[in-house]
mmCIF file of C-alpha atoms in Angstrom:
data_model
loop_
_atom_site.group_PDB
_atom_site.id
_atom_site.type_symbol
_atom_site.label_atom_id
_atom_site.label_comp_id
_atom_site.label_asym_id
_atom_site.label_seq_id
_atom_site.Cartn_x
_atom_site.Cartn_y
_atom_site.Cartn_z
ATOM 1 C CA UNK A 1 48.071 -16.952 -7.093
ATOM 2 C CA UNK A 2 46.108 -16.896 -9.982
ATOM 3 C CA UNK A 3 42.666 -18.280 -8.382
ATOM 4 C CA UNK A 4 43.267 -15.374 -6.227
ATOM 5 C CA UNK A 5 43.751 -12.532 -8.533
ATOM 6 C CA UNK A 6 40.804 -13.820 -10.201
ATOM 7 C CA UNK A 7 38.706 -13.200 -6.980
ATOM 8 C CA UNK A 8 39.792 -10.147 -6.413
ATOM 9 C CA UNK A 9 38.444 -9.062 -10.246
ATOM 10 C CA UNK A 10 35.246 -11.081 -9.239
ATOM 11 C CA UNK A 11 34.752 -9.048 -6.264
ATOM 12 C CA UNK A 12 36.033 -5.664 -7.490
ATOM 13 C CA UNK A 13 33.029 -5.962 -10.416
ATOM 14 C CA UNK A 14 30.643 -7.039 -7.722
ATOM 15 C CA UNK A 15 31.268 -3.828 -5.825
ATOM 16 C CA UNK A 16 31.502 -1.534 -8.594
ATOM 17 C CA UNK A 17 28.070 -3.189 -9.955
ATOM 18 C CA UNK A 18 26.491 -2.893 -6.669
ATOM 19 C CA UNK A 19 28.141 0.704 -6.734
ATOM 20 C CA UNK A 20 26.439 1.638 -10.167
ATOM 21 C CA UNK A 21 22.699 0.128 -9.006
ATOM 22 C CA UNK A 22 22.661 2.143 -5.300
ATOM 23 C CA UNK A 23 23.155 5.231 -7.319
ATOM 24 C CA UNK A 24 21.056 4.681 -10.184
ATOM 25 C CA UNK A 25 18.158 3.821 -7.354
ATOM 26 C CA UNK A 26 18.812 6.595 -4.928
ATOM 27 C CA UNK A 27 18.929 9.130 -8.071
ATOM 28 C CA UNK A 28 15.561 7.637 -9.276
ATOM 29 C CA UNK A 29 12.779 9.723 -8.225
ATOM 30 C CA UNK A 30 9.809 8.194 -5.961
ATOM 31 C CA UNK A 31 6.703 8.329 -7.891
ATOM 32 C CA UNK A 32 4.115 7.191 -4.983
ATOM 33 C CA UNK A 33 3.646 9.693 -1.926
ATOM 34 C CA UNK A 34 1.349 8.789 1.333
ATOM 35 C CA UNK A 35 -0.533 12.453 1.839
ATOM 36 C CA UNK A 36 -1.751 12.365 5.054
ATOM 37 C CA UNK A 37 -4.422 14.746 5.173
ATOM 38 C CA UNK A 38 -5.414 16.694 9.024
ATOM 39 C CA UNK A 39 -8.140 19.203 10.237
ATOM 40 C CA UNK A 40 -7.499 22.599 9.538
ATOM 41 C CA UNK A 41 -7.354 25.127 12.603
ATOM 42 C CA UNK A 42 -11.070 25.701 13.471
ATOM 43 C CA UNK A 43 -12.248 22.770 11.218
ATOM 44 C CA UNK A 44 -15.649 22.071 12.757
ATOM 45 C CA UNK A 45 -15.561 18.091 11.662
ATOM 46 C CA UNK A 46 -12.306 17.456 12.617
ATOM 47 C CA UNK A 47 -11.820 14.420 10.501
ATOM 48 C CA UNK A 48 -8.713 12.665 8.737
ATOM 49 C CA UNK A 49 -7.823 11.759 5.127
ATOM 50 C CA UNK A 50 -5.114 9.570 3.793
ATOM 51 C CA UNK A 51 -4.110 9.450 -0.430
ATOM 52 C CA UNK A 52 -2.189 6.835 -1.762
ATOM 53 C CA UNK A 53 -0.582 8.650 -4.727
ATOM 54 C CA UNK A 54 0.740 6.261 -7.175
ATOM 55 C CA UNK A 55 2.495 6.332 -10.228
ATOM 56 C CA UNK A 56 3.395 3.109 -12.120
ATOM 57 C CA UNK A 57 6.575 3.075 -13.944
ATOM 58 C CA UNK A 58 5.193 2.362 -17.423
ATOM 59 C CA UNK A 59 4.893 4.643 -21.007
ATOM 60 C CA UNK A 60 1.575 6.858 -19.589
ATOM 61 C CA UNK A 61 2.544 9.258 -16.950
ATOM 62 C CA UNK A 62 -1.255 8.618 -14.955
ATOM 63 C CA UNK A 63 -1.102 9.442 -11.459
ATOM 64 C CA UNK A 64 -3.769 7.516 -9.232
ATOM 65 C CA UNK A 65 -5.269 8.943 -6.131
ATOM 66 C CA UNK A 66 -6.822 6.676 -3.426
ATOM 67 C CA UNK A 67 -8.471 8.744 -1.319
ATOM 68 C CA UNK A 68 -9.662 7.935 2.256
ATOM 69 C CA UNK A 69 -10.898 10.380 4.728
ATOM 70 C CA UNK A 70 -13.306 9.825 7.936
ATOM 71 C CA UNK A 71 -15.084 11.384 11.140
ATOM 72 C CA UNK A 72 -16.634 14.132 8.654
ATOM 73 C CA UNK A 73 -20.209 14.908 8.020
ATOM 74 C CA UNK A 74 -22.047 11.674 7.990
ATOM 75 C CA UNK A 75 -24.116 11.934 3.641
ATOM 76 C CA UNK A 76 -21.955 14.793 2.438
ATOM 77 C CA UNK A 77 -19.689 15.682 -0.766
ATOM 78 C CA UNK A 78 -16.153 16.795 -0.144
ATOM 79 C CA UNK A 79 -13.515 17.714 -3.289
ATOM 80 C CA UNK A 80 -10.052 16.986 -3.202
ATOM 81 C CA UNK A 81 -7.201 19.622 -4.488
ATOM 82 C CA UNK A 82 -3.853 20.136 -5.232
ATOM 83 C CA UNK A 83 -1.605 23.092 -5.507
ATOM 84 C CA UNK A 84 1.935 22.434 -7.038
ATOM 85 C CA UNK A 85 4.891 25.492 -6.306
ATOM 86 C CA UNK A 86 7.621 24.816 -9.122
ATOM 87 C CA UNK A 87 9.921 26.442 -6.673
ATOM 88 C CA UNK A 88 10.916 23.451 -5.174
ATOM 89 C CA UNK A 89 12.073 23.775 -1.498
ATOM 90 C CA UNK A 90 9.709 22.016 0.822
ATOM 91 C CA UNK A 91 7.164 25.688 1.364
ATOM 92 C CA UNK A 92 4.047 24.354 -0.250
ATOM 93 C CA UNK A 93 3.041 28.583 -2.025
ATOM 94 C CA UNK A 94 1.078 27.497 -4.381
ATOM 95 C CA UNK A 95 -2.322 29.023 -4.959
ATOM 96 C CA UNK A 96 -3.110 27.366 -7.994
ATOM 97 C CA UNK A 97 -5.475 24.889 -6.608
ATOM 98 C CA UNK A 98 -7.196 22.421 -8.740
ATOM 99 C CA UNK A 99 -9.616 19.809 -7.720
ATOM 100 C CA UNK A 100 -9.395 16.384 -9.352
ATOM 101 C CA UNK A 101 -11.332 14.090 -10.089
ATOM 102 C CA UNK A 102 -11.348 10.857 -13.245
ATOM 103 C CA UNK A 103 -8.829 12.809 -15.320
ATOM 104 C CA UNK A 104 -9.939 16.407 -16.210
ATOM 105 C CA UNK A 105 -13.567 15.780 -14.899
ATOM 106 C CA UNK A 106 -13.968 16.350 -11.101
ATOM 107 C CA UNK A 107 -15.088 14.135 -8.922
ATOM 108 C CA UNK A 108 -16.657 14.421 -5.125
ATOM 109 C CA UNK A 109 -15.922 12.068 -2.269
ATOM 110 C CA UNK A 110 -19.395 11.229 -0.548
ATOM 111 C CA UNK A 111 -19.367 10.146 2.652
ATOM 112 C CA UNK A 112 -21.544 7.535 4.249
ATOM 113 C CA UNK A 113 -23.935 7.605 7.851
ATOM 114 C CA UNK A 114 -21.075 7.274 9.475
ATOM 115 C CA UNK A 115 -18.927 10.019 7.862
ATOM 116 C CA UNK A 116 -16.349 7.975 6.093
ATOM 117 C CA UNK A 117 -15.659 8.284 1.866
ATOM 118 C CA UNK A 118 -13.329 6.701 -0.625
ATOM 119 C CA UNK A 119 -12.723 8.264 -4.510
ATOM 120 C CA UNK A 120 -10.656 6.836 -7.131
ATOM 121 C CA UNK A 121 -9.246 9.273 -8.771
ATOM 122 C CA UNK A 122 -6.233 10.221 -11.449
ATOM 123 C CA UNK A 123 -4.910 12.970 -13.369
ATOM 124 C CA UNK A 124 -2.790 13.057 -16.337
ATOM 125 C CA UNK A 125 0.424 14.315 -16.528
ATOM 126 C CA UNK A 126 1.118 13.372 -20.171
ATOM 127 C CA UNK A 127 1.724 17.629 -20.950
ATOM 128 C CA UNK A 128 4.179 18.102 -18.279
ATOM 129 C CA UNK A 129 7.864 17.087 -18.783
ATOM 130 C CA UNK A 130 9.593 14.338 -17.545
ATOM 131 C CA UNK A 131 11.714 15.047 -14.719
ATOM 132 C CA UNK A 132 9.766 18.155 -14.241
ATOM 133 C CA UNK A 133 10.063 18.770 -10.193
ATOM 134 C CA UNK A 134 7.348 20.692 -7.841
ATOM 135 C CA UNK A 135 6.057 20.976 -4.187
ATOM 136 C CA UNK A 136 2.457 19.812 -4.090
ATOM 137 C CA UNK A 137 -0.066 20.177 -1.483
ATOM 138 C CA UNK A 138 -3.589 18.501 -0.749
ATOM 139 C CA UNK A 139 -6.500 19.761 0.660
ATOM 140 C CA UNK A 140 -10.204 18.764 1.084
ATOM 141 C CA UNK A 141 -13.378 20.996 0.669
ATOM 142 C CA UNK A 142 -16.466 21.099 1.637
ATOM 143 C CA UNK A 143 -18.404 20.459 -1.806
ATOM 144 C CA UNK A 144 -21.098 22.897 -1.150
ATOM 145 C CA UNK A 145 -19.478 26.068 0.965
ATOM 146 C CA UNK A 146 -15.538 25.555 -0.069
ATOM 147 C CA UNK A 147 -14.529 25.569 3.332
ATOM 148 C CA UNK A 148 -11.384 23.919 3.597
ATOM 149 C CA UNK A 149 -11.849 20.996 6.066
ATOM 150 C CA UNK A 150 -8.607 18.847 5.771
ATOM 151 C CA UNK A 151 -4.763 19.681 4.400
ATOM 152 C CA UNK A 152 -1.600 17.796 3.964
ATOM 153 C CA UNK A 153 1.853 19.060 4.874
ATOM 154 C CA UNK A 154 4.071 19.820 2.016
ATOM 155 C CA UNK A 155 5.668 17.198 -0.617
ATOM 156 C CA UNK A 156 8.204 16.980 -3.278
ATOM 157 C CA UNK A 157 6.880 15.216 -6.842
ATOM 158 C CA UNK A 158 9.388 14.329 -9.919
ATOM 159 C CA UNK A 159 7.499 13.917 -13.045
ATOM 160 C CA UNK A 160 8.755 10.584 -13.796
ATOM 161 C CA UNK A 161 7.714 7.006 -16.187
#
């Protein structure tokens, strides 16, 4: 009797535990995001862009951008940009568009013969609370005219370490 009241303590603080971590891991926010990026109606490149946004769970809030895009102009410059909505509810209205780049510096993605670029890129987010919550959008521009060639749908960021 008492082996068996013993395992049922055992078990009922493995459950609770396992209880406790679920929620602590579905509350925490996800800090990396997979931005696919599409031609825009009328786009005359068509093309495709992927960013692998990344934030590492350390003491600097740096987010890292990967950026991939191909079947653009073959030898041309392209900028990416964001535009967060602090009125978080999935409708990317944001006109605040910024293009990134290594930090606060901008930085192009050139493409090659074939019309296919990579950038490494980050921005800071060191000024902006933790836990702070927006909708962000991507899009891609044409260095030289600022047409917009690629966009991503609309995501949901938490400011996070």
């Amino acid at each position: 009797m008492f082996r068996a009241m013993e395992l049922i303590k055992v078990a009922a603080l493995a459950f609770a535990l396992l209880v406790a971590l679920t929620t602590v891991a579905v509350a925490a926010p996800d800090a990396n995001l997979e931005v696919v990026l599409r031609p825009v109606a009328g786009a005359p490149d068509g093309g495709f862009g992927l960013v692998k946004f990344r934030q590492p769970k350390d003491a600097d809030k740096i987010v890292y951008l990967d950026v991939w895009v191909r079947d653009l102009t073959a030898e041309h410059s392209y900028n990416l940009q964001r535009a967060t909505d602090t009125n978080v509810n999935d409708e990317c209205t944001g006109t605040n568009w910024l293009t990134l780049g290594q930090g606060l510096v901008p930085a192009a993605i050139t493409t090659d013969e074939r019309g296919t670029g990579r950038a490494d890129l980050f921005r800071n987010l060191s000024t902006i609370p933790l836990g702070a919550e927006f909708d962000i959008q991507f899009r891609v521009i044409d260095a030289v005219t600022s047409a917009v060639v690629l966009e991503s749908a609309c995501y949901h960021y938490t400011v996070n370490q």
